[in-house]
Coordinates of C-alpha atoms and ligand atoms in Angstrom, one line a residue:
M1 CA -39.4 -12.2 162.8
S2 CA -40.1 -11.2 166.4
A3 CA -40.9 -7.6 167.5
D4 CA -38.4 -5.3 169.2
P5 CA -37.8 -6.0 172.9
L6 CA -40.3 -4.4 175.2
F7 CA -38.9 -2.6 178.2
T8 CA -40.8 -2.1 181.4
R9 CA -39.8 -1.1 184.8
I10 CA -41.8 -3.9 186.3
F11 CA -42.9 -7.1 184.7
I12 CA -45.6 -9.3 186.3
L13 CA -45.7 -12.9 185.4
G14 CA -49.2 -14.4 186.1
S15 CA -52.7 -12.9 186.2
G16 CA -54.5 -14.4 189.2
P17 CA -55.5 -12.3 192.2
A18 CA -51.8 -11.9 193.3
G19 CA -50.5 -10.7 189.9
L20 CA -53.5 -8.4 189.2
T21 CA -53.3 -6.9 192.6
A22 CA -49.6 -6.3 192.1
A23 CA -50.5 -4.8 188.7
I24 CA -53.1 -2.4 190.2
Y25 CA -50.6 -1.2 192.9
A26 CA -47.7 -0.9 190.4
A27 CA -49.8 1.0 187.9
R28 CA -51.1 3.4 190.5
A29 CA -47.5 4.0 191.5
G30 CA -46.8 5.2 187.9
L31 CA -44.7 2.1 187.0
S32 CA -46.7 1.1 183.9
P33 CA -46.5 -2.7 184.5
I34 CA -46.7 -5.3 181.8
V35 CA -48.6 -8.5 182.9
A36 CA -48.1 -11.7 181.1
Q37 CA -51.4 -13.5 181.5
G38 CA -50.1 -17.0 180.9
L39 CA -52.0 -20.1 179.9
Q40 CA -54.9 -19.6 182.2
P41 CA -55.6 -15.9 182.3
G42 CA -57.2 -15.1 185.7
G43 CA -55.8 -18.2 187.3
Q44 CA -57.6 -20.7 189.5
L45 CA -60.6 -18.6 190.2
T46 CA -61.7 -18.8 186.5
I47 CA -62.5 -22.5 187.1
T48 CA -64.5 -21.8 190.2
T49 CA -68.2 -21.1 190.4
D50 CA -69.5 -19.4 193.5
V51 CA -67.1 -17.2 195.5
E52 CA -68.5 -16.3 198.9
N53 CA -65.3 -15.4 200.8
F54 CA -63.8 -12.5 198.9
P55 CA -64.7 -9.4 200.8
G56 CA -66.8 -6.7 199.3
F57 CA -69.7 -8.6 197.9
R58 CA -73.0 -9.2 199.8
E59 CA -74.0 -12.2 197.6
P60 CA -71.8 -14.9 196.1
V61 CA -70.0 -13.9 192.9
Q62 CA -68.8 -16.1 190.1
G63 CA -65.0 -16.7 190.0
P64 CA -64.6 -15.8 186.3
W65 CA -66.6 -12.6 186.8
L66 CA -64.5 -11.6 189.7
M67 CA -61.3 -12.1 187.7
E68 CA -62.8 -10.1 184.8
Q69 CA -63.4 -7.2 187.2
M70 CA -59.8 -7.4 188.5
Q71 CA -58.5 -7.5 184.9
A72 CA -60.6 -4.4 183.9
Q73 CA -59.5 -2.6 187.1
A74 CA -55.8 -3.3 186.4
E75 CA -56.2 -2.0 182.8
N76 CA -58.2 1.0 183.9
V77 CA -55.4 2.2 186.2
G78 CA -52.7 1.7 183.5
A79 CA -51.5 -1.9 183.5
R80 CA -50.8 -3.5 180.1
L81 CA -52.1 -7.1 180.0
V82 CA -50.5 -9.2 177.3
W83 CA -51.6 -12.6 176.0
D84 CA -48.3 -14.3 176.3
V85 CA -46.7 -17.3 177.9
I86 CA -43.2 -16.8 179.1
T87 CA -41.0 -19.8 178.2
S88 CA -37.6 -18.7 179.4
V89 CA -36.1 -16.2 181.8
D90 CA -32.6 -14.8 182.4
L91 CA -32.4 -13.4 186.0
S92 CA -28.6 -13.3 186.1
K93 CA -28.4 -9.6 185.5
R94 CA -30.6 -6.5 185.2
P95 CA -32.6 -5.7 183.3
F96 CA -34.1 -9.2 183.6
R97 CA -34.9 -10.8 180.3
L98 CA -38.0 -12.8 179.6
T99 CA -39.0 -14.5 176.4
G100 CA -42.5 -15.2 175.3
D101 CA -43.6 -18.3 173.3
G102 CA -43.9 -16.3 170.1
G103 CA -40.3 -14.9 170.6
Q104 CA -41.2 -11.5 172.1
I105 CA -38.4 -10.4 174.4
Y106 CA -39.3 -8.4 177.6
L107 CA -36.7 -6.5 179.6
A108 CA -37.6 -5.5 183.2
D109 CA -35.8 -3.7 186.1
A110 CA -38.0 -5.6 188.5
L111 CA -40.0 -8.9 188.2
V112 CA -43.0 -10.1 190.2
I113 CA -43.7 -13.8 190.0
S114 CA -47.3 -14.7 190.5
T115 CA -47.6 -17.9 188.5
G116 CA -49.7 -19.7 191.2
A117 CA -50.1 -23.4 191.9
Q118 CA -52.4 -26.1 190.7
A119 CA -54.2 -28.5 192.9
R120 CA -53.3 -32.2 192.2
W121 CA -56.2 -34.3 191.2
L122 CA -56.6 -38.1 191.3
G123 CA -57.1 -38.2 187.6
L124 CA -60.4 -40.2 187.4
Q125 CA -62.8 -39.3 184.6
S126 CA -65.7 -39.2 187.1
E127 CA -63.7 -36.7 189.2
T128 CA -63.3 -34.4 186.2
A129 CA -67.0 -34.7 185.4
L130 CA -68.1 -33.9 189.0
R131 CA -65.8 -31.0 189.7
G132 CA -68.0 -28.2 190.9
K133 CA -70.8 -30.7 191.4
G134 CA -69.7 -32.1 194.7
I135 CA -66.0 -32.4 194.1
S136 CA -63.7 -29.6 195.1
A137 CA -60.0 -29.1 196.0
C138 CA -60.6 -26.4 198.6
A139 CA -62.7 -27.0 201.8
T140 CA -62.2 -23.4 203.0
C141 CA -63.7 -22.2 199.7
D142 CA -66.5 -24.7 199.2
G143 CA -67.1 -26.5 202.5
F144 CA -69.9 -24.0 203.4
F145 CA -72.0 -25.2 200.4
F146 CA -72.2 -28.7 202.1
R147 CA -73.8 -27.6 205.4
G148 CA -75.5 -30.5 207.1
K149 CA -74.3 -33.0 204.5
K150 CA -71.9 -36.0 204.7
V151 CA -68.5 -35.2 203.1
A152 CA -65.2 -36.9 202.5
V153 CA -61.6 -35.7 202.3
I154 CA -59.0 -37.6 200.4
G155 CA -55.4 -37.4 201.5
G156 CA -53.2 -37.8 204.6
G157 CA -51.1 -34.7 204.8
N158 CA -51.5 -31.4 206.8
T159 CA -54.0 -30.1 204.2
A160 CA -56.3 -33.1 204.3
V161 CA -56.3 -33.1 208.1
E162 CA -56.9 -29.4 208.4
E163 CA -59.7 -29.6 205.8
A164 CA -61.4 -32.5 207.6
L165 CA -61.2 -30.6 210.9
Y166 CA -62.6 -27.4 209.2
L167 CA -65.4 -29.4 207.5
T168 CA -66.7 -30.5 210.9
N169 CA -67.9 -26.9 211.4
H170 CA -70.5 -27.6 208.8
S171 CA -70.9 -31.4 208.4
P172 CA -72.2 -34.0 210.9
E173 CA -69.9 -36.7 209.4
V174 CA -66.6 -36.3 207.7
T175 CA -64.7 -39.3 206.4
L176 CA -61.0 -39.0 205.8
I177 CA -59.9 -41.4 203.1
H178 CA -56.2 -42.3 203.1
R179 CA -54.3 -44.8 201.0
R180 CA -52.0 -45.9 203.9
D181 CA -52.4 -46.8 207.5
S182 CA -50.6 -43.8 208.9
L183 CA -50.9 -40.1 208.3
R184 CA -48.2 -37.8 207.0
A185 CA -49.7 -34.8 208.8
E186 CA -48.0 -33.3 211.9
K187 CA -48.7 -35.1 215.2
I188 CA -50.6 -32.2 216.7
L189 CA -53.0 -32.2 213.8
Q190 CA -53.4 -36.0 214.0
R191 CA -54.3 -35.7 217.7
R192 CA -57.0 -33.2 216.9
L193 CA -58.3 -35.3 214.1
L194 CA -58.5 -38.5 216.2
A195 CA -60.1 -36.6 219.1
N196 CA -62.9 -35.3 216.9
P197 CA -66.1 -37.4 217.1
A198 CA -67.4 -36.1 213.8
I199 CA -64.5 -37.6 211.9
R200 CA -64.0 -41.2 210.7
I201 CA -60.9 -42.4 209.1
Q202 CA -61.0 -44.9 206.2
W203 CA -57.5 -46.3 206.2
N204 CA -55.8 -48.2 203.3
S205 CA -58.4 -47.0 200.8
V206 CA -58.3 -45.3 197.5
V207 CA -61.1 -43.9 195.4
S208 CA -61.9 -46.1 192.4
E209 CA -64.9 -44.1 191.3
F210 CA -67.0 -41.1 192.1
I211 CA -70.7 -41.8 191.6
A212 CA -73.3 -39.2 190.5
G213 CA -76.9 -39.2 191.8
G214 CA -80.1 -38.4 190.0
D215 CA -79.3 -34.7 190.1
S216 CA -76.0 -35.3 188.3
A217 CA -74.2 -34.3 191.5
L218 CA -71.9 -36.4 193.6
A219 CA -73.9 -39.0 195.6
A220 CA -71.3 -41.6 196.6
I221 CA -67.7 -42.8 196.4
E222 CA -66.6 -46.3 195.5
L223 CA -63.6 -47.2 197.5
E224 CA -61.0 -49.9 197.0
N225 CA -59.1 -51.4 200.0
T226 CA -55.4 -51.3 199.0
K227 CA -54.7 -54.4 201.1
T228 CA -57.5 -56.7 200.1
G229 CA -58.8 -55.2 196.9
A230 CA -62.3 -55.2 198.4
L231 CA -64.7 -52.6 197.1
S232 CA -67.1 -50.6 199.3
R233 CA -69.4 -47.6 198.9
L234 CA -69.5 -44.4 200.9
E235 CA -72.5 -42.2 200.6
V236 CA -71.3 -38.5 200.6
E237 CA -72.5 -35.4 198.8
G238 CA -69.1 -33.6 198.9
A239 CA -65.6 -34.8 198.3
F240 CA -62.5 -32.7 198.9
I241 CA -59.3 -33.8 197.1
A242 CA -56.3 -32.8 199.3
I243 CA -53.4 -34.7 197.8
G244 CA -51.1 -31.7 197.4
H245 CA -50.5 -28.8 195.1
K246 CA -47.9 -28.2 192.4
P247 CA -46.5 -24.6 192.3
A248 CA -45.8 -23.4 188.7
T249 CA -42.1 -22.9 189.1
D250 CA -40.5 -25.1 186.4
L251 CA -39.4 -21.9 184.6
F252 CA -37.4 -20.8 187.6
Q253 CA -35.5 -24.0 188.4
G254 CA -31.8 -23.1 188.7
H255 CA -32.6 -19.3 188.6
I256 CA -34.1 -18.7 192.0
K257 CA -34.2 -20.4 195.3
L258 CA -37.0 -22.9 195.6
D259 CA -37.9 -25.1 198.6
N260 CA -37.9 -28.9 198.5
E261 CA -41.5 -28.9 197.3
G262 CA -40.8 -26.3 194.5
Y263 CA -42.3 -23.2 196.1
I264 CA -40.4 -20.0 195.7
E265 CA -38.6 -19.1 199.0
V266 CA -39.1 -15.5 200.2
I267 CA -37.6 -13.6 203.1
P268 CA -40.3 -14.1 205.8
G269 CA -42.7 -11.2 206.1
T270 CA -41.7 -9.9 202.7
T271 CA -41.9 -10.9 199.0
H272 CA -38.2 -10.7 198.4
T273 CA -36.8 -13.8 196.7
S274 CA -33.1 -15.0 196.5
V275 CA -32.6 -12.7 193.5
E276 CA -32.5 -9.0 194.2
G277 CA -35.3 -7.3 192.2
V278 CA -37.4 -10.4 191.9
F279 CA -40.5 -10.7 194.1
A280 CA -42.9 -13.6 194.5
C281 CA -46.5 -13.5 195.6
G282 CA -49.6 -15.7 195.8
D283 CA -49.8 -19.5 195.7
V284 CA -46.4 -19.8 194.1
M285 CA -44.8 -18.9 197.4
D286 CA -47.7 -19.8 199.8
K287 CA -48.5 -23.4 200.7
H288 CA -50.4 -22.6 203.9
Y289 CA -53.3 -20.2 203.1
R290 CA -53.9 -20.4 199.3
Q291 CA -56.8 -18.1 199.4
A292 CA -57.7 -15.5 196.7
V293 CA -57.7 -12.8 199.4
T294 CA -54.2 -13.8 200.8
A295 CA -52.9 -14.0 197.2
A296 CA -54.2 -10.4 196.6
G297 CA -52.6 -9.3 199.9
T298 CA -49.2 -10.7 199.0
G299 CA -49.6 -9.2 195.5
C300 CA -50.0 -5.8 197.1
M301 CA -46.9 -6.5 199.2
A302 CA -44.9 -7.5 196.0
A303 CA -45.8 -4.3 194.2
L304 CA -44.8 -2.2 197.3
D305 CA -41.5 -4.1 197.7
A306 CA -40.8 -3.7 194.0
E307 CA -41.6 0.0 194.1
R308 CA -39.2 0.5 197.0
F309 CA -36.5 -1.5 195.2
L310 CA -36.9 0.5 192.0
G311 CA -36.7 3.8 194.0
E312 CA -33.5 2.6 195.6
I313 CA -31.7 1.6 192.4
D314 CA -32.7 4.9 190.8
F315 CA -30.6 6.7 193.4
K316 CA -27.6 4.3 193.3
Ligands
NAP1 P1 -48.6 -33.4 201.2 O1 -48.0 -33.2 202.5 O2 -47.8 -33.7 200.0 O3 -49.6 -34.6 201.4 C1 -50.3 -35.2 200.3 C2 -51.1 -36.4 200.8 O4 -51.9 -36.9 199.8 C3 -50.3 -37.5 201.4 O5 -50.8 -38.1 202.5 C4 -50.3 -38.5 200.2 O6 -50.3 -39.9 200.6 C5 -51.6 -38.3 199.6 N1 -51.6 -38.6 198.1 C6 -50.8 -38.1 197.2 N2 -51.1 -38.5 196.0 C7 -52.2 -39.3 196.2 C8 -53.0 -40.1 195.3 N3 -52.8 -40.1 194.0 N4 -54.0 -40.8 195.8 C9 -54.2 -40.8 197.2 N5 -53.5 -40.1 198.0 C10 -52.5 -39.4 197.5 O7 -49.6 -32.2 200.7 P2 -50.4 -31.1 201.6 O8 -51.0 -31.8 202.8 O9 -51.1 -30.3 200.7 O10 -49.2 -30.2 202.2 C11 -48.2 -29.6 201.3 C12 -47.2 -28.8 202.1 O11 -47.9 -27.7 202.8 C13 -46.6 -29.6 203.2 O12 -45.2 -29.2 203.4 C14 -47.3 -29.3 204.4 O13 -46.7 -29.5 205.6 C15 -47.7 -27.8 204.2 N6 -48.9 -27.4 204.9 C16 -48.7 -27.0 206.2 C17 -49.8 -26.7 206.9 C18 -49.6 -26.2 208.4 O14 -48.5 -26.1 208.8 N7 -50.7 -25.9 209.1 C19 -51.1 -26.7 206.4 C20 -51.2 -27.2 205.1 C21 -50.1 -27.5 204.3 P3 -49.0 -40.5 201.3 O15 -48.9 -40.0 202.7 O16 -49.2 -42.0 201.2 O17 -47.8 -40.1 200.4

């Protein structure tokens, strides 16, 4: 038998930097938020090692440690974190109704969605084995660790091109590996890419294997030519997979407006979604920046937007 419904003024779905920042602000506003932590409490940072770009720390900190601090901070100021995975939502009327996988019902006057996004990976076993040992899905986060080393970027979209350009700040030679002979990225980015002498493009190529060196870190990539099937070897110490992200929005299909790539649409400059009283923050609504600090920033915005919304409905 499931427990009685739990009522909260504000429910936060997702516990990465966006959700926990929203929780800290909502709790400090006296709204006693409930935060459903989801399948990966703490979000993407819990599978990261060194974090060097989150302000406030002189030395690099570990991703899991940073998230533990945010969780403890949210709880200390009054947020209630629950180990639950929401499996269905009804946003057609208020209070919104959410159901956890054990049957617990939550009723909320306002909802903050911060379910994040997952990087897409190529799916090779050697890729999984070398993640964090030369293979990353975020050049802005990890490019700095490959200063002076040869690196590769896999993909042909805006992200891949931006990451390749960014990496030339640190690396003498960046190879962009793309499976076709033309890029999907915007023309202006393509022009910048082609004009950059530190970037080489390996067209019509896919990764068939990532190869570890003596130190068990990435040393080379085996490439397969998609036209000829010929194999070649590229010596690199860093590889950045930039083949897109998948926002975690399956739950909201048909309930809330999503764009054609599945990201939640918000009114620009705010976190308001197409449903009054539902707010979105972090990577689930941001395909451009995808940083812990920007997620935290939009989490703050979502809590402030929700607080204002709740203030308004109280006086209606
Ligand atoms: P994307 O546009 O979906 O591009 C993914 C790239 O990865 C494509 O070139 C695709 O190849 C390649 N790819 C996909 N699966 C692959 C696989 N299994 N093996 C090898 N290659 C694979 O993703 P994105 O670049 O992350 O961009 C996502 C969205 O964010 C886009 O709307 C983009 O415009 C936007 N964005 C905008 C900016 C900006 O405006 N500055 C910056 C970043 C992102 P094919 O081309 O052959 O399909």
